[in-house]
Amino acid sequence: MDVSQAVKNRRSIRSYVSKDIESDKLDLVLEAARLAPSASNRQEWKFIVVKDKDKKAKLTIAASNQGFIGDAAVVIVACATEAQAVMRCGQPRYTVDLSIAMSFIMLQAQELGLGTCWIGAFDEACVKEILGIPDDVRVVALTPLGYPAEEPSAKPRKNMEDIVCFDTYK
Ligand SMILES: Cc1cc2nc3c(=O)[nH]c(=O)nc-3n(C[C@H](O)[C@H](O)[C@H](O)COP(=O)(O)O)c2cc1C
């Protein structure tokens, strides 16, 4: 599968089969995060791979009871180890860095036949307590990772002309 296909075929997966992920596939997914670009190549991140059933169940509760999260083989929790820096453009560095890394994870997973779903609806304090994450570390996103038990159809997107303009903002 090439990148275009992965981009085109990826869906948010909200149903998972009860099957472990081969360790070489998990390694490839994590390698995609490791190789992702970051501001000044600082790589101020940590990815917690949660396999423990009890912790996955607790994360599900912390994430607005979205039950499918705990059904996946693992949950990846994307953390920023430095959350103060703001770039000259005014954007916080860590949300941008972690979002890129998560996107790499999602596309690599897609190539491997694995499902993901960006989870933004979670209580950060609860997630931090469950996983022993230090106070100064921020949790940017979670994703379940596992074999999909559904094949959702594509969600609608805006038309190209509504989101792209050339040379001047229109
Ligand atoms: C920042 C962000 C937060 C999201 N949070 C959740 C979430 O908490 N739960 C969920 O089921 N999906 C969540 N999603 C997934 C979106 O609903 C999904 O990407 C969107 O509906 C488009 O569908 P698709 O991913 O299948 O193309 C989130 C996506 C993003 C980018």
PDB file of C-alpha atoms and ligand atoms in Angstrom:
ATOM      1  CA  MET A   1       0.000   0.000   0.000  1.00  0.00           C
ATOM      2  CA  ASP A   2       1.361   3.420  -0.877  1.00  0.00           C
ATOM      3  CA  VAL A   3       0.810   6.596   1.101  1.00  0.00           C
ATOM      4  CA  SER A   4      -2.039   7.775  -1.148  1.00  0.00           C
ATOM      5  CA  GLN A   5      -3.943   4.559  -0.560  1.00  0.00           C
ATOM      6  CA  ALA A   6      -3.373   4.698   3.168  1.00  0.00           C
ATOM      7  CA  VAL A   7      -4.616   8.291   3.247  1.00  0.00           C
ATOM      8  CA  LYS A   8      -7.638   7.394   1.122  1.00  0.00           C
ATOM      9  CA  ASN A   9      -8.612   4.173   2.905  1.00  0.00           C
ATOM     10  CA  ARG A  10      -8.045   5.126   6.546  1.00  0.00           C
ATOM     11  CA  ARG A  11     -11.158   5.403   8.680  1.00  0.00           C
ATOM     12  CA  SER A  12     -11.756   5.948  12.366  1.00  0.00           C
ATOM     13  CA  ILE A  13     -12.303   2.421  13.664  1.00  0.00           C
ATOM     14  CA  ARG A  14     -14.708   2.086  16.567  1.00  0.00           C
ATOM     15  CA  SER A  15     -15.015  -1.701  16.730  1.00  0.00           C
ATOM     16  CA  TYR A  16     -12.141  -4.143  17.234  1.00  0.00           C
ATOM     17  CA  VAL A  17     -11.724  -7.915  17.134  1.00  0.00           C
ATOM     18  CA  SER A  18     -10.196  -9.666  20.104  1.00  0.00           C
ATOM     19  CA  LYS A  19      -6.816 -10.433  18.586  1.00  0.00           C
ATOM     20  CA  ASP A  20      -3.310  -9.439  19.595  1.00  0.00           C
ATOM     21  CA  ILE A  21      -1.092  -7.410  17.295  1.00  0.00           C
ATOM     22  CA  GLU A  22       2.072  -9.132  16.085  1.00  0.00           C
ATOM     23  CA  SER A  23       5.069  -7.513  17.773  1.00  0.00           C
ATOM     24  CA  ASP A  24       6.763  -6.694  14.459  1.00  0.00           C
ATOM     25  CA  LYS A  25       3.670  -4.751  13.401  1.00  0.00           C
ATOM     26  CA  LEU A  26       3.523  -2.878  16.684  1.00  0.00           C
ATOM     27  CA  ASP A  27       7.217  -2.070  16.251  1.00  0.00           C
ATOM     28  CA  LEU A  28       6.555  -0.611  12.799  1.00  0.00           C
ATOM     29  CA  VAL A  29       3.736   1.561  14.112  1.00  0.00           C
ATOM     30  CA  LEU A  30       5.931   2.902  16.901  1.00  0.00           C
ATOM     31  CA  GLU A  31       8.814   3.385  14.469  1.00  0.00           C
ATOM     32  CA  ALA A  32       6.540   5.649  12.416  1.00  0.00           C
ATOM     33  CA  ALA A  33       6.136   7.863  15.472  1.00  0.00           C
ATOM     34  CA  ARG A  34       9.862   7.791  16.163  1.00  0.00           C
ATOM     35  CA  LEU A  35      10.625   8.946  12.611  1.00  0.00           C
ATOM     36  CA  ALA A  36       8.009  11.704  12.542  1.00  0.00           C
ATOM     37  CA  PRO A  37       9.250  15.274  12.199  1.00  0.00           C
ATOM     38  CA  SER A  38       9.182  17.633  15.168  1.00  0.00           C
ATOM     39  CA  ALA A  39      10.078  21.276  15.735  1.00  0.00           C
ATOM     40  CA  SER A  40      13.884  21.616  15.793  1.00  0.00           C
ATOM     41  CA  ASN A  41      13.918  17.811  15.880  1.00  0.00           C
ATOM     42  CA  ARG A  42      13.457  17.970  19.643  1.00  0.00           C
ATOM     43  CA  GLN A  43      11.268  14.857  19.820  1.00  0.00           C
ATOM     44  CA  GLU A  44       9.849  15.870  23.161  1.00  0.00           C
ATOM     45  CA  TRP A  45       7.421  13.035  23.341  1.00  0.00           C
ATOM     46  CA  LYS A  46       6.665   9.694  24.915  1.00  0.00           C
ATOM     47  CA  PHE A  47       4.262   7.073  23.615  1.00  0.00           C
ATOM     48  CA  ILE A  48       2.773   4.803  26.229  1.00  0.00           C
ATOM     49  CA  VAL A  49       1.635   1.461  24.841  1.00  0.00           C
ATOM     50  CA  VAL A  50      -1.083   0.151  27.115  1.00  0.00           C
ATOM     51  CA  LYS A  51      -1.692  -3.592  26.883  1.00  0.00           C
ATOM     52  CA  ASP A  52      -2.924  -4.239  30.411  1.00  0.00           C
ATOM     53  CA  LYS A  53      -6.639  -5.098  30.323  1.00  0.00           C
ATOM     54  CA  ASP A  54      -7.465  -3.348  33.574  1.00  0.00           C
ATOM     55  CA  LYS A  55      -5.693  -0.159  32.536  1.00  0.00           C
ATOM     56  CA  LYS A  56      -7.398  -0.226  29.138  1.00  0.00           C
ATOM     57  CA  ALA A  57     -10.749  -0.520  30.904  1.00  0.00           C
ATOM     58  CA  LYS A  58      -9.882   2.459  33.108  1.00  0.00           C
ATOM     59  CA  LEU A  59      -8.767   4.476  30.080  1.00  0.00           C
ATOM     60  CA  THR A  60     -12.104   3.728  28.452  1.00  0.00           C
ATOM     61  CA  ILE A  61     -13.892   5.263  31.426  1.00  0.00           C
ATOM     62  CA  ALA A  62     -11.512   8.241  31.371  1.00  0.00           C
ATOM     63  CA  ALA A  63     -12.353   8.685  27.696  1.00  0.00           C
ATOM     64  CA  SER A  64     -16.065   9.355  28.106  1.00  0.00           C
ATOM     65  CA  ASN A  65     -16.905   5.637  28.263  1.00  0.00           C
ATOM     66  CA  GLN A  66     -16.144   5.108  24.587  1.00  0.00           C
ATOM     67  CA  GLY A  67     -16.297   1.345  25.003  1.00  0.00           C
ATOM     68  CA  PHE A  68     -14.437   0.359  21.860  1.00  0.00           C
ATOM     69  CA  ILE A  69     -11.179   1.799  23.208  1.00  0.00           C
ATOM     70  CA  GLY A  70     -10.633  -1.023  25.677  1.00  0.00           C
ATOM     71  CA  ASP A  71     -11.557  -3.666  23.089  1.00  0.00           C
ATOM     72  CA  ALA A  72      -8.483  -2.925  20.976  1.00  0.00           C
ATOM     73  CA  ALA A  73      -5.305  -4.935  21.493  1.00  0.00           C
ATOM     74  CA  VAL A  74      -3.457  -1.861  22.711  1.00  0.00           C
ATOM     75  CA  VAL A  75      -4.067   1.785  23.393  1.00  0.00           C
ATOM     76  CA  ILE A  76      -1.337   4.254  22.471  1.00  0.00           C
ATOM     77  CA  VAL A  77      -1.213   7.354  24.640  1.00  0.00           C
ATOM     78  CA  ALA A  78       0.686  10.231  23.059  1.00  0.00           C
ATOM     79  CA  CYS A  79       2.391  12.456  25.648  1.00  0.00           C
ATOM     80  CA  ALA A  80       4.383  15.662  25.355  1.00  0.00           C
ATOM     81  CA  THR A  81       7.350  15.831  27.707  1.00  0.00           C
ATOM     82  CA  GLU A  82       7.745  19.591  27.215  1.00  0.00           C
ATOM     83  CA  ALA A  83       4.590  21.622  26.955  1.00  0.00           C
ATOM     84  CA  GLN A  84       5.672  25.234  27.500  1.00  0.00           C
ATOM     85  CA  ALA A  85       7.330  26.229  24.240  1.00  0.00           C
ATOM     86  CA  VAL A  86       5.446  28.366  21.765  1.00  0.00           C
ATOM     87  CA  MET A  87       6.780  28.763  18.245  1.00  0.00           C
ATOM     88  CA  ARG A  88       7.282  32.155  16.622  1.00  0.00           C
ATOM     89  CA  CYS A  89       4.049  31.584  14.726  1.00  0.00           C
ATOM     90  CA  GLY A  90       2.211  31.535  18.044  1.00  0.00           C
ATOM     91  CA  GLN A  91       1.351  27.842  17.992  1.00  0.00           C
ATOM     92  CA  PRO A  92       2.330  25.599  20.893  1.00  0.00           C
ATOM     93  CA  ARG A  93       5.053  23.261  19.745  1.00  0.00           C
ATOM     94  CA  TYR A  94       3.837  20.178  21.534  1.00  0.00           C
ATOM     95  CA  THR A  95       0.349  19.879  20.083  1.00  0.00           C
ATOM     96  CA  VAL A  96       1.740  20.222  16.578  1.00  0.00           C
ATOM     97  CA  ASP A  97       4.557  17.712  17.165  1.00  0.00           C
ATOM     98  CA  LEU A  98       2.318  15.120  18.760  1.00  0.00           C
ATOM     99  CA  SER A  99      -0.383  15.536  16.127  1.00  0.00           C
ATOM    100  CA  ILE A 100       2.112  14.818  13.380  1.00  0.00           C
ATOM    101  CA  ALA A 101       3.426  11.743  15.201  1.00  0.00           C
ATOM    102  CA  MET A 102      -0.113  10.469  15.755  1.00  0.00           C
ATOM    103  CA  SER A 103      -0.885  10.947  12.077  1.00  0.00           C
ATOM    104  CA  PHE A 104       2.183   8.904  11.160  1.00  0.00           C
ATOM    105  CA  ILE A 105       1.019   6.194  13.576  1.00  0.00           C
ATOM    106  CA  MET A 106      -2.440   6.141  12.008  1.00  0.00           C
ATOM    107  CA  LEU A 107      -1.191   5.893   8.444  1.00  0.00           C
ATOM    108  CA  GLN A 108       1.375   3.195   9.255  1.00  0.00           C
ATOM    109  CA  ALA A 109      -1.339   1.250  11.069  1.00  0.00           C
ATOM    110  CA  GLN A 110      -3.575   1.549   8.030  1.00  0.00           C
ATOM    111  CA  GLU A 111      -0.879   0.054   5.805  1.00  0.00           C
ATOM    112  CA  LEU A 112      -0.596  -2.894   8.194  1.00  0.00           C
ATOM    113  CA  GLY A 113      -4.337  -3.562   8.231  1.00  0.00           C
ATOM    114  CA  LEU A 114      -4.677  -2.165  11.751  1.00  0.00           C
ATOM    115  CA  GLY A 115      -7.335   0.258  12.890  1.00  0.00           C
ATOM    116  CA  THR A 116      -6.977   3.444  14.896  1.00  0.00           C
ATOM    117  CA  CYS A 117      -9.243   6.235  16.082  1.00  0.00           C
ATOM    118  CA  TRP A 118      -7.991   9.568  17.324  1.00  0.00           C
ATOM    119  CA  ILE A 119      -9.438  10.073  20.777  1.00  0.00           C
ATOM    120  CA  GLY A 120      -9.647  13.652  21.952  1.00  0.00           C
ATOM    121  CA  ALA A 121     -12.540  13.211  24.375  1.00  0.00           C
ATOM    122  CA  PHE A 122     -10.701  12.193  27.535  1.00  0.00           C
ATOM    123  CA  ASP A 123     -10.099  13.506  31.005  1.00  0.00           C
ATOM    124  CA  GLU A 124      -6.388  14.256  31.085  1.00  0.00           C
ATOM    125  CA  ALA A 125      -6.081  14.139  34.874  1.00  0.00           C
ATOM    126  CA  CYS A 126      -7.678  10.687  34.967  1.00  0.00           C
ATOM    127  CA  VAL A 127      -5.448   9.369  32.185  1.00  0.00           C
ATOM    128  CA  LYS A 128      -2.390  10.710  33.996  1.00  0.00           C
ATOM    129  CA  GLU A 129      -3.391   9.040  37.231  1.00  0.00           C
ATOM    130  CA  ILE A 130      -4.068   5.670  35.562  1.00  0.00           C
ATOM    131  CA  LEU A 131      -0.684   5.624  33.835  1.00  0.00           C
ATOM    132  CA  GLY A 132       1.496   7.424  36.393  1.00  0.00           C
ATOM    133  CA  ILE A 133       2.235  10.318  34.069  1.00  0.00           C
ATOM    134  CA  PRO A 134       4.138  13.221  35.749  1.00  0.00           C
ATOM    135  CA  ASP A 135       2.391  16.547  36.336  1.00  0.00           C
ATOM    136  CA  ASP A 136       4.436  18.504  33.796  1.00  0.00           C
ATOM    137  CA  VAL A 137       3.762  16.033  30.974  1.00  0.00           C
ATOM    138  CA  ARG A 138       0.703  16.649  28.788  1.00  0.00           C
ATOM    139  CA  VAL A 139      -1.462  13.993  27.185  1.00  0.00           C
ATOM    140  CA  VAL A 140      -2.333  15.113  23.676  1.00  0.00           C
ATOM    141  CA  ALA A 141      -4.274  12.170  22.287  1.00  0.00           C
ATOM    142  CA  LEU A 142      -4.998   8.485  22.579  1.00  0.00           C
ATOM    143  CA  THR A 143      -5.709   5.911  19.960  1.00  0.00           C
ATOM    144  CA  PRO A 144      -6.854   2.344  20.198  1.00  0.00           C
ATOM    145  CA  LEU A 145      -4.796   0.112  17.900  1.00  0.00           C
ATOM    146  CA  GLY A 146      -5.986  -3.278  16.785  1.00  0.00           C
ATOM    147  CA  TYR A 147      -7.591  -5.364  14.093  1.00  0.00           C
ATOM    148  CA  PRO A 148     -10.801  -3.720  12.865  1.00  0.00           C
ATOM    149  CA  ALA A 149     -14.151  -5.439  13.326  1.00  0.00           C
ATOM    150  CA  GLU A 150     -15.873  -3.016  10.975  1.00  0.00           C
ATOM    151  CA  GLU A 151     -15.366  -1.449   7.573  1.00  0.00           C
ATOM    152  CA  PRO A 152     -16.877   2.011   7.858  1.00  0.00           C
ATOM    153  CA  SER A 153     -17.622   3.893   4.700  1.00  0.00           C
ATOM    154  CA  ALA A 154     -15.883   7.176   4.045  1.00  0.00           C
ATOM    155  CA  LYS A 155     -17.176  10.214   5.886  1.00  0.00           C
ATOM    156  CA  PRO A 156     -18.020  13.197   3.691  1.00  0.00           C
ATOM    157  CA  ARG A 157     -15.409  15.877   3.202  1.00  0.00           C
ATOM    158  CA  LYS A 158     -15.708  19.446   2.000  1.00  0.00           C
ATOM    159  CA  ASN A 159     -15.069  20.090  -1.661  1.00  0.00           C
ATOM    160  CA  MET A 160     -11.593  21.101  -2.729  1.00  0.00           C
ATOM    161  CA  GLU A 161     -12.726  24.552  -3.884  1.00  0.00           C
ATOM    162  CA  ASP A 162     -14.173  25.232  -0.433  1.00  0.00           C
ATOM    163  CA  ILE A 163     -10.894  24.616   1.367  1.00  0.00           C
ATOM    164  CA  VAL A 164      -8.150  25.575  -1.081  1.00  0.00           C
ATOM    165  CA  CYS A 165      -7.373  28.929  -2.633  1.00  0.00           C
ATOM    166  CA  PHE A 166      -4.376  30.169  -4.525  1.00  0.00           C
ATOM    167  CA  ASP A 167      -2.135  33.157  -3.873  1.00  0.00           C
ATOM    168  CA  THR A 168      -4.738  35.134  -1.857  1.00  0.00           C
ATOM    169  CA  TYR A 169      -7.088  34.067   0.925  1.00  0.00           C
ATOM    170  CA  LYS A 170     -10.590  33.734  -0.468  1.00  0.00           C
TER     171      LYS A 170
HETATM  172  C1  LIG B   1      -8.733  16.016  17.245  1.00  0.00           C
HETATM  173  C2  LIG B   1      -9.666  14.851  17.048  1.00  0.00           C
HETATM  174  C3  LIG B   1     -10.394  14.364  18.119  1.00  0.00           C
HETATM  175  C4  LIG B   1     -11.239  13.255  17.955  1.00  0.00           C
HETATM  176  N1  LIG B   1     -11.849  12.685  19.042  1.00  0.00           N
HETATM  177  C5  LIG B   1     -12.601  11.576  18.876  1.00  0.00           C
HETATM  178  C6  LIG B   1     -13.151  10.912  19.991  1.00  0.00           C
HETATM  179  O1  LIG B   1     -12.965  11.260  21.152  1.00  0.00           O
HETATM  180  N2  LIG B   1     -13.923   9.811  19.754  1.00  0.00           N
HETATM  181  C7  LIG B   1     -14.150   9.328  18.498  1.00  0.00           C
HETATM  182  O2  LIG B   1     -14.827   8.321  18.378  1.00  0.00           O
HETATM  183  N3  LIG B   1     -13.607   9.930  17.408  1.00  0.00           N
HETATM  184  C8  LIG B   1     -12.840  11.012  17.575  1.00  0.00           C
HETATM  185  N4  LIG B   1     -12.242  11.606  16.486  1.00  0.00           N
HETATM  186  C9  LIG B   1     -12.433  11.033  15.148  1.00  0.00           C
HETATM  187  C10 LIG B   1     -13.283  11.917  14.234  1.00  0.00           C
HETATM  188  O3  LIG B   1     -14.620  11.872  14.656  1.00  0.00           O
HETATM  189  C11 LIG B   1     -13.126  11.406  12.790  1.00  0.00           C
HETATM  190  O4  LIG B   1     -11.783  11.526  12.400  1.00  0.00           O
HETATM  191  C12 LIG B   1     -14.005  12.177  11.797  1.00  0.00           C
HETATM  192  O5  LIG B   1     -15.379  11.968  12.072  1.00  0.00           O
HETATM  193  C13 LIG B   1     -13.755  11.740  10.356  1.00  0.00           C
HETATM  194  O6  LIG B   1     -13.956  10.346  10.211  1.00  0.00           O
HETATM  195  P1  LIG B   1     -12.782   9.415   9.675  1.00  0.00           P
HETATM  196  O7  LIG B   1     -11.631   9.493  10.655  1.00  0.00           O
HETATM  197  O8  LIG B   1     -13.355   8.014   9.624  1.00  0.00           O
HETATM  198  O9  LIG B   1     -12.382   9.902   8.335  1.00  0.00           O
HETATM  199  C14 LIG B   1     -11.390  12.675  16.662  1.00  0.00           C
HETATM  200  C15 LIG B   1     -10.637  13.171  15.588  1.00  0.00           C
HETATM  201  C16 LIG B   1      -9.781  14.223  15.785  1.00  0.00           C
HETATM  202  C17 LIG B   1      -8.930  14.693  14.612  1.00  0.00           C
END
